[in-house]
mmCIF file of C-alpha atoms in Angstrom:
data_model
loop_
_atom_site.group_PDB
_atom_site.id
_atom_site.type_symbol
_atom_site.label_atom_id
_atom_site.label_comp_id
_atom_site.label_asym_id
_atom_site.label_seq_id
_atom_site.Cartn_x
_atom_site.Cartn_y
_atom_site.Cartn_z
ATOM 1 C CA UNK A 34 133.610 7.002 294.719
ATOM 2 C CA UNK A 35 133.624 9.073 298.122
ATOM 3 C CA UNK A 36 131.440 7.934 301.594
ATOM 4 C CA UNK A 37 131.293 8.301 305.410
ATOM 5 C CA UNK A 38 129.740 6.254 307.877
ATOM 6 C CA UNK A 39 128.543 7.571 311.306
ATOM 7 C CA UNK A 40 128.145 4.496 312.969
ATOM 8 C CA UNK A 41 125.983 5.596 315.707
ATOM 9 C CA UNK A 42 122.242 6.838 315.683
ATOM 10 C CA UNK A 43 122.522 8.116 318.702
ATOM 11 C CA UNK A 44 124.599 9.454 321.379
ATOM 12 C CA UNK A 45 123.924 10.262 325.028
ATOM 13 C CA UNK A 46 126.195 12.371 327.613
ATOM 14 C CA UNK A 47 125.699 14.129 330.776
ATOM 15 C CA UNK A 48 125.849 17.732 330.652
ATOM 16 C CA UNK A 49 129.860 18.249 331.765
ATOM 17 C CA UNK A 50 131.137 15.609 330.544
ATOM 18 C CA UNK A 51 133.100 15.289 327.380
ATOM 19 C CA UNK A 52 131.625 13.758 324.067
ATOM 20 C CA UNK A 53 132.836 12.316 321.094
ATOM 21 C CA UNK A 54 130.427 11.649 317.579
ATOM 22 C CA UNK A 55 132.446 9.175 315.555
ATOM 23 C CA UNK A 56 132.732 9.636 311.584
ATOM 24 C CA UNK A 57 134.953 7.272 309.118
ATOM 25 C CA UNK A 58 135.360 7.925 305.605
ATOM 26 C CA UNK A 59 136.170 6.531 302.465
ATOM 27 C CA UNK A 60 138.134 8.788 299.279
ATOM 28 C CA UNK A 61 140.388 7.475 296.712
ATOM 29 C CA UNK A 62 142.808 10.675 297.699
ATOM 30 C CA UNK A 63 142.791 12.910 299.802
ATOM 31 C CA UNK A 64 139.749 13.958 301.772
ATOM 32 C CA UNK A 65 138.199 17.217 302.524
ATOM 33 C CA UNK A 66 136.200 17.043 305.454
ATOM 34 C CA UNK A 67 133.455 18.806 306.977
ATOM 35 C CA UNK A 68 131.313 18.789 310.214
ATOM 36 C CA UNK A 69 127.613 19.919 310.621
ATOM 37 C CA UNK A 70 124.709 20.586 313.132
ATOM 38 C CA UNK A 71 121.422 21.094 312.532
ATOM 39 C CA UNK A 72 119.168 22.033 315.370
ATOM 40 C CA UNK A 73 115.225 21.443 314.713
ATOM 41 C CA UNK A 74 113.593 22.704 311.522
ATOM 42 C CA UNK A 75 116.471 24.579 310.275
ATOM 43 C CA UNK A 76 119.716 24.094 308.179
ATOM 44 C CA UNK A 77 122.639 22.759 308.428
ATOM 45 C CA UNK A 78 125.406 25.216 309.850
ATOM 46 C CA UNK A 79 129.203 24.477 309.498
ATOM 47 C CA UNK A 80 131.297 23.579 312.650
ATOM 48 C CA UNK A 81 134.566 23.023 311.125
ATOM 49 C CA UNK A 82 137.106 21.511 308.386
ATOM 50 C CA UNK A 83 140.022 19.377 307.944
ATOM 51 C CA UNK A 84 141.359 20.568 304.264
ATOM 52 C CA UNK A 85 145.082 20.026 304.829
ATOM 53 C CA UNK A 86 147.949 20.250 307.899
ATOM 54 C CA UNK A 87 147.385 20.138 311.827
ATOM 55 C CA UNK A 88 145.553 16.458 312.385
ATOM 56 C CA UNK A 89 143.804 18.650 315.180
ATOM 57 C CA UNK A 90 141.284 21.354 314.153
ATOM 58 C CA UNK A 91 139.181 23.396 316.390
ATOM 59 C CA UNK A 92 135.718 24.885 315.478
ATOM 60 C CA UNK A 93 133.168 26.919 316.323
ATOM 61 C CA UNK A 94 131.122 26.502 320.178
ATOM 62 C CA UNK A 95 133.957 24.720 321.532
ATOM 63 C CA UNK A 96 133.974 21.724 319.021
ATOM 64 C CA UNK A 97 137.273 19.810 317.892
ATOM 65 C CA UNK A 98 138.141 17.441 315.978
ATOM 66 C CA UNK A 99 140.863 15.035 314.943
ATOM 67 C CA UNK A 100 141.492 13.684 311.606
ATOM 68 C CA UNK A 101 143.441 10.227 311.723
ATOM 69 C CA UNK A 102 144.644 9.037 308.269
ATOM 70 C CA UNK A 103 145.621 5.406 308.960
ATOM 71 C CA UNK A 104 141.821 5.048 310.758
ATOM 72 C CA UNK A 105 140.404 7.088 307.959
ATOM 73 C CA UNK A 106 138.476 8.780 310.889
ATOM 74 C CA UNK A 107 137.102 12.343 311.803
ATOM 75 C CA UNK A 108 135.583 11.889 315.187
ATOM 76 C CA UNK A 109 133.731 15.228 316.446
ATOM 77 C CA UNK A 110 135.009 16.153 320.310
ATOM 78 C CA UNK A 111 134.033 18.542 323.075
ATOM 79 C CA UNK A 112 135.387 18.408 326.366
ATOM 80 C CA UNK A 113 132.875 19.558 328.156
ATOM 81 C CA UNK A 114 129.053 18.834 327.269
ATOM 82 C CA UNK A 115 126.495 21.600 327.179
ATOM 83 C CA UNK A 116 122.526 20.949 327.318
ATOM 84 C CA UNK A 117 122.372 23.407 324.367
ATOM 85 C CA UNK A 118 124.723 20.617 322.172
ATOM 86 C CA UNK A 119 121.880 18.378 321.736
ATOM 87 C CA UNK A 120 121.011 18.475 317.945
ATOM 88 C CA UNK A 121 121.809 16.630 314.751
ATOM 89 C CA UNK A 122 125.310 16.036 314.212
ATOM 90 C CA UNK A 123 126.562 15.382 310.146
ATOM 91 C CA UNK A 124 130.236 14.409 309.001
ATOM 92 C CA UNK A 125 130.775 15.457 305.507
ATOM 93 C CA UNK A 126 133.720 14.390 303.226
ATOM 94 C CA UNK A 127 135.103 15.301 299.414
ATOM 95 C CA UNK A 128 137.441 13.419 297.861
ATOM 96 C CA UNK A 129 139.842 16.469 296.738
ATOM 97 C CA UNK A 130 140.849 14.386 293.472
ATOM 98 C CA UNK A 131 137.501 14.035 292.082
ATOM 99 C CA UNK A 132 137.212 14.588 288.643
ATOM 100 C CA UNK A 133 134.135 16.302 288.123
ATOM 101 C CA UNK A 134 132.710 19.581 290.853
ATOM 102 C CA UNK A 135 130.325 17.043 292.588
ATOM 103 C CA UNK A 136 129.769 17.771 295.939
ATOM 104 C CA UNK A 137 130.142 16.882 299.724
ATOM 105 C CA UNK A 138 128.858 13.462 300.904
ATOM 106 C CA UNK A 139 127.230 13.458 303.878
ATOM 107 C CA UNK A 140 126.423 10.984 306.357
ATOM 108 C CA UNK A 141 123.340 9.729 307.870
ATOM 109 C CA UNK A 142 123.568 12.034 311.013
ATOM 110 C CA UNK A 143 124.292 11.221 314.381
ATOM 111 C CA UNK A 144 121.585 12.866 317.015
ATOM 112 C CA UNK A 145 123.338 13.794 320.277
ATOM 113 C CA UNK A 146 121.158 14.390 323.484
ATOM 114 C CA UNK A 147 122.992 16.161 326.658
ATOM 115 C CA UNK A 148 121.272 15.126 329.778
ATOM 116 C CA UNK A 149 121.008 17.421 332.301
ATOM 117 C CA UNK B 212 122.200 39.853 306.095
ATOM 118 C CA UNK B 213 120.345 37.098 304.440
ATOM 119 C CA UNK B 214 122.597 34.711 303.655
ATOM 120 C CA UNK B 215 120.286 31.808 301.822
ATOM 121 C CA UNK B 216 116.755 32.251 301.563
ATOM 122 C CA UNK B 217 113.769 29.278 300.501
ATOM 123 C CA UNK B 218 110.782 29.921 299.748
ATOM 124 C CA UNK B 219 108.333 28.382 299.981
ATOM 125 C CA UNK B 220 109.064 26.762 303.605
ATOM 126 C CA UNK B 221 106.128 24.021 303.432
ATOM 127 C CA UNK B 222 104.156 23.094 300.154
ATOM 128 C CA UNK B 223 101.889 20.251 299.641
ATOM 129 C CA UNK B 224 100.733 18.734 296.298
ATOM 130 C CA UNK B 225 99.382 16.100 294.320
ATOM 131 C CA UNK B 226 100.404 13.717 292.324
ATOM 132 C CA UNK B 227 101.550 15.220 289.197
ATOM 133 C CA UNK B 228 101.468 18.562 290.015
ATOM 134 C CA UNK B 229 104.463 20.738 289.294
ATOM 135 C CA UNK B 230 106.053 23.193 291.091
ATOM 136 C CA UNK B 231 109.409 25.413 291.699
ATOM 137 C CA UNK B 232 111.272 25.872 295.024
ATOM 138 C CA UNK B 233 113.498 28.923 295.113
ATOM 139 C CA UNK B 234 116.466 29.863 296.290
ATOM 140 C CA UNK B 235 118.486 32.567 296.397
ATOM 141 C CA UNK B 236 121.788 34.183 298.101
ATOM 142 C CA UNK B 237 123.618 37.643 298.618
ATOM 143 C CA UNK B 238 127.173 36.125 299.362
ATOM 144 C CA UNK B 239 128.092 36.018 295.242
ATOM 145 C CA UNK B 240 128.968 32.611 295.964
ATOM 146 C CA UNK B 241 129.838 30.984 292.614
ATOM 147 C CA UNK B 242 128.845 27.017 293.994
ATOM 148 C CA UNK B 243 124.669 26.718 294.679
ATOM 149 C CA UNK B 244 123.200 23.278 295.146
ATOM 150 C CA UNK B 245 120.305 21.364 296.237
ATOM 151 C CA UNK B 246 120.076 18.436 299.076
ATOM 152 C CA UNK B 247 117.053 16.379 299.975
ATOM 153 C CA UNK B 248 116.945 15.494 303.537
ATOM 154 C CA UNK B 249 115.294 11.926 304.406
ATOM 155 C CA UNK B 250 114.772 10.325 307.479
ATOM 156 C CA UNK B 251 118.097 7.709 308.045
ATOM 157 C CA UNK B 252 119.998 8.800 304.529
ATOM 158 C CA UNK B 253 121.292 11.841 305.900
ATOM 159 C CA UNK B 254 121.357 14.731 302.369
ATOM 160 C CA UNK B 255 121.432 13.946 298.896
ATOM 161 C CA UNK B 256 122.798 15.759 296.109
ATOM 162 C CA UNK B 257 120.252 16.226 293.886
ATOM 163 C CA UNK B 258 121.885 19.400 291.569
ATOM 164 C CA UNK B 259 124.665 21.620 291.216
ATOM 165 C CA UNK B 260 125.767 24.402 289.811
ATOM 166 C CA UNK B 261 129.280 26.224 289.710
ATOM 167 C CA UNK B 262 128.554 29.477 287.738
ATOM 168 C CA UNK B 263 126.168 30.966 286.318
ATOM 169 C CA UNK B 264 124.729 28.972 282.920
ATOM 170 C CA UNK B 265 126.196 26.089 284.053
ATOM 171 C CA UNK B 266 124.917 23.223 285.818
ATOM 172 C CA UNK B 267 125.106 19.153 286.690
ATOM 173 C CA UNK B 268 123.544 16.499 288.106
ATOM 174 C CA UNK B 269 123.623 15.245 291.555
ATOM 175 C CA UNK B 270 123.352 11.362 293.284
ATOM 176 C CA UNK B 271 119.418 11.692 292.766
ATOM 177 C CA UNK B 272 118.711 14.258 289.876
ATOM 178 C CA UNK B 273 115.706 12.266 288.553
ATOM 179 C CA UNK B 274 112.507 14.161 288.514
ATOM 180 C CA UNK B 275 114.102 17.568 289.015
ATOM 181 C CA UNK B 276 115.146 20.570 286.930
ATOM 182 C CA UNK B 277 117.653 23.244 288.149
ATOM 183 C CA UNK B 278 118.392 26.338 285.845
ATOM 184 C CA UNK B 279 121.406 29.115 286.704
ATOM 185 C CA UNK B 280 120.684 32.558 284.653
ATOM 186 C CA UNK B 281 122.097 34.493 287.254
ATOM 187 C CA UNK B 282 124.846 34.002 290.377
ATOM 188 C CA UNK B 283 122.390 34.921 292.971
ATOM 189 C CA UNK B 284 119.502 32.723 292.090
ATOM 190 C CA UNK B 285 119.456 28.722 291.576
ATOM 191 C CA UNK B 286 115.675 27.537 291.468
ATOM 192 C CA UNK B 287 114.336 23.570 292.071
ATOM 193 C CA UNK B 288 111.666 23.090 289.573
ATOM 194 C CA UNK B 289 109.444 19.611 290.253
ATOM 195 C CA UNK B 290 108.659 18.459 286.937
ATOM 196 C CA UNK B 291 105.568 15.916 287.904
ATOM 197 C CA UNK B 292 105.479 15.154 291.606
ATOM 198 C CA UNK B 293 105.606 11.663 293.336
ATOM 199 C CA UNK B 294 105.032 10.842 296.539
ATOM 200 C CA UNK B 295 108.540 9.417 296.190
ATOM 201 C CA UNK B 296 109.636 13.305 296.316
ATOM 202 C CA UNK B 297 107.968 13.654 299.801
ATOM 203 C CA UNK B 298 111.308 15.330 301.718
ATOM 204 C CA UNK B 299 112.661 18.378 302.985
ATOM 205 C CA UNK B 300 114.836 20.506 300.369
ATOM 206 C CA UNK B 301 117.751 22.278 301.866
ATOM 207 C CA UNK B 302 119.508 24.896 299.215
ATOM 208 C CA UNK B 303 123.301 25.729 300.039
ATOM 209 C CA UNK B 304 126.021 27.889 298.671
ATOM 210 C CA UNK B 305 129.686 28.028 298.758
ATOM 211 C CA UNK B 306 132.204 30.599 298.100
ATOM 212 C CA UNK B 307 134.765 28.064 297.029
ATOM 213 C CA UNK B 308 133.363 24.684 295.771
ATOM 214 C CA UNK B 309 136.010 22.046 296.737
ATOM 215 C CA UNK B 310 137.386 23.465 300.171
ATOM 216 C CA UNK B 311 134.324 26.287 301.277
ATOM 217 C CA UNK B 312 131.940 24.978 303.741
ATOM 218 C CA UNK B 313 128.740 25.338 302.540
ATOM 219 C CA UNK B 314 125.790 27.770 303.717
ATOM 220 C CA UNK B 315 122.370 26.536 304.312
ATOM 221 C CA UNK B 316 118.924 27.805 303.671
ATOM 222 C CA UNK B 317 116.352 26.904 306.226
ATOM 223 C CA UNK B 318 114.888 24.202 304.099
ATOM 224 C CA UNK B 319 111.669 23.469 302.274
ATOM 225 C CA UNK B 320 109.148 20.663 303.711
ATOM 226 C CA UNK B 321 107.438 19.343 300.768
ATOM 227 C CA UNK B 322 104.706 16.537 300.847
ATOM 228 C CA UNK B 323 103.359 15.118 298.200
ATOM 229 C CA UNK B 324 100.020 13.378 297.853
#
């Protein structure tokens, strides 16, 4: 079975400071990992993904994430936070060895609040 | 450039009523799915489809039916609504189910009284 954990319900960061949103995962085989962002009353939007290759993945809006296999983590980062980054962030995982065509498993989400 | 379109955006039902949430995508994606979003629980997969004529159950399929007669459309049917089905429903599609990113609709907020 595949699972993902986002240990923080909320992360508060001052504008201009670096931000990190944490994600850890559990899969039987190798993971496909994703980050999505949700703004109020909107659908989720794709930010970035790790499939294979370079452990540091760069995505939309200046976000990046680092795949760490030994720690089974895929933390989302940004060097300098903007107030407009305030949103709900979801980490998601899929085991690439999953036999069925099952979908992504999402974490419960982390509210990111950037304070001016 | 419509992407994934869901209707209706809001719906109020009484217990026992049935309804269909519509989902259409214009990106020629083979993979489509329905999720429900509940506070503190993230998104949970209800049903999915890997192509026209093929559907399968996700994590929480009870009380819901789906069909996929065309590549573009993937309606979700609530057979007999219950208060536990009060939620926000999202339809999503992907070009490549395993590694492709999901494109989400704007959501349908359903309240069952």
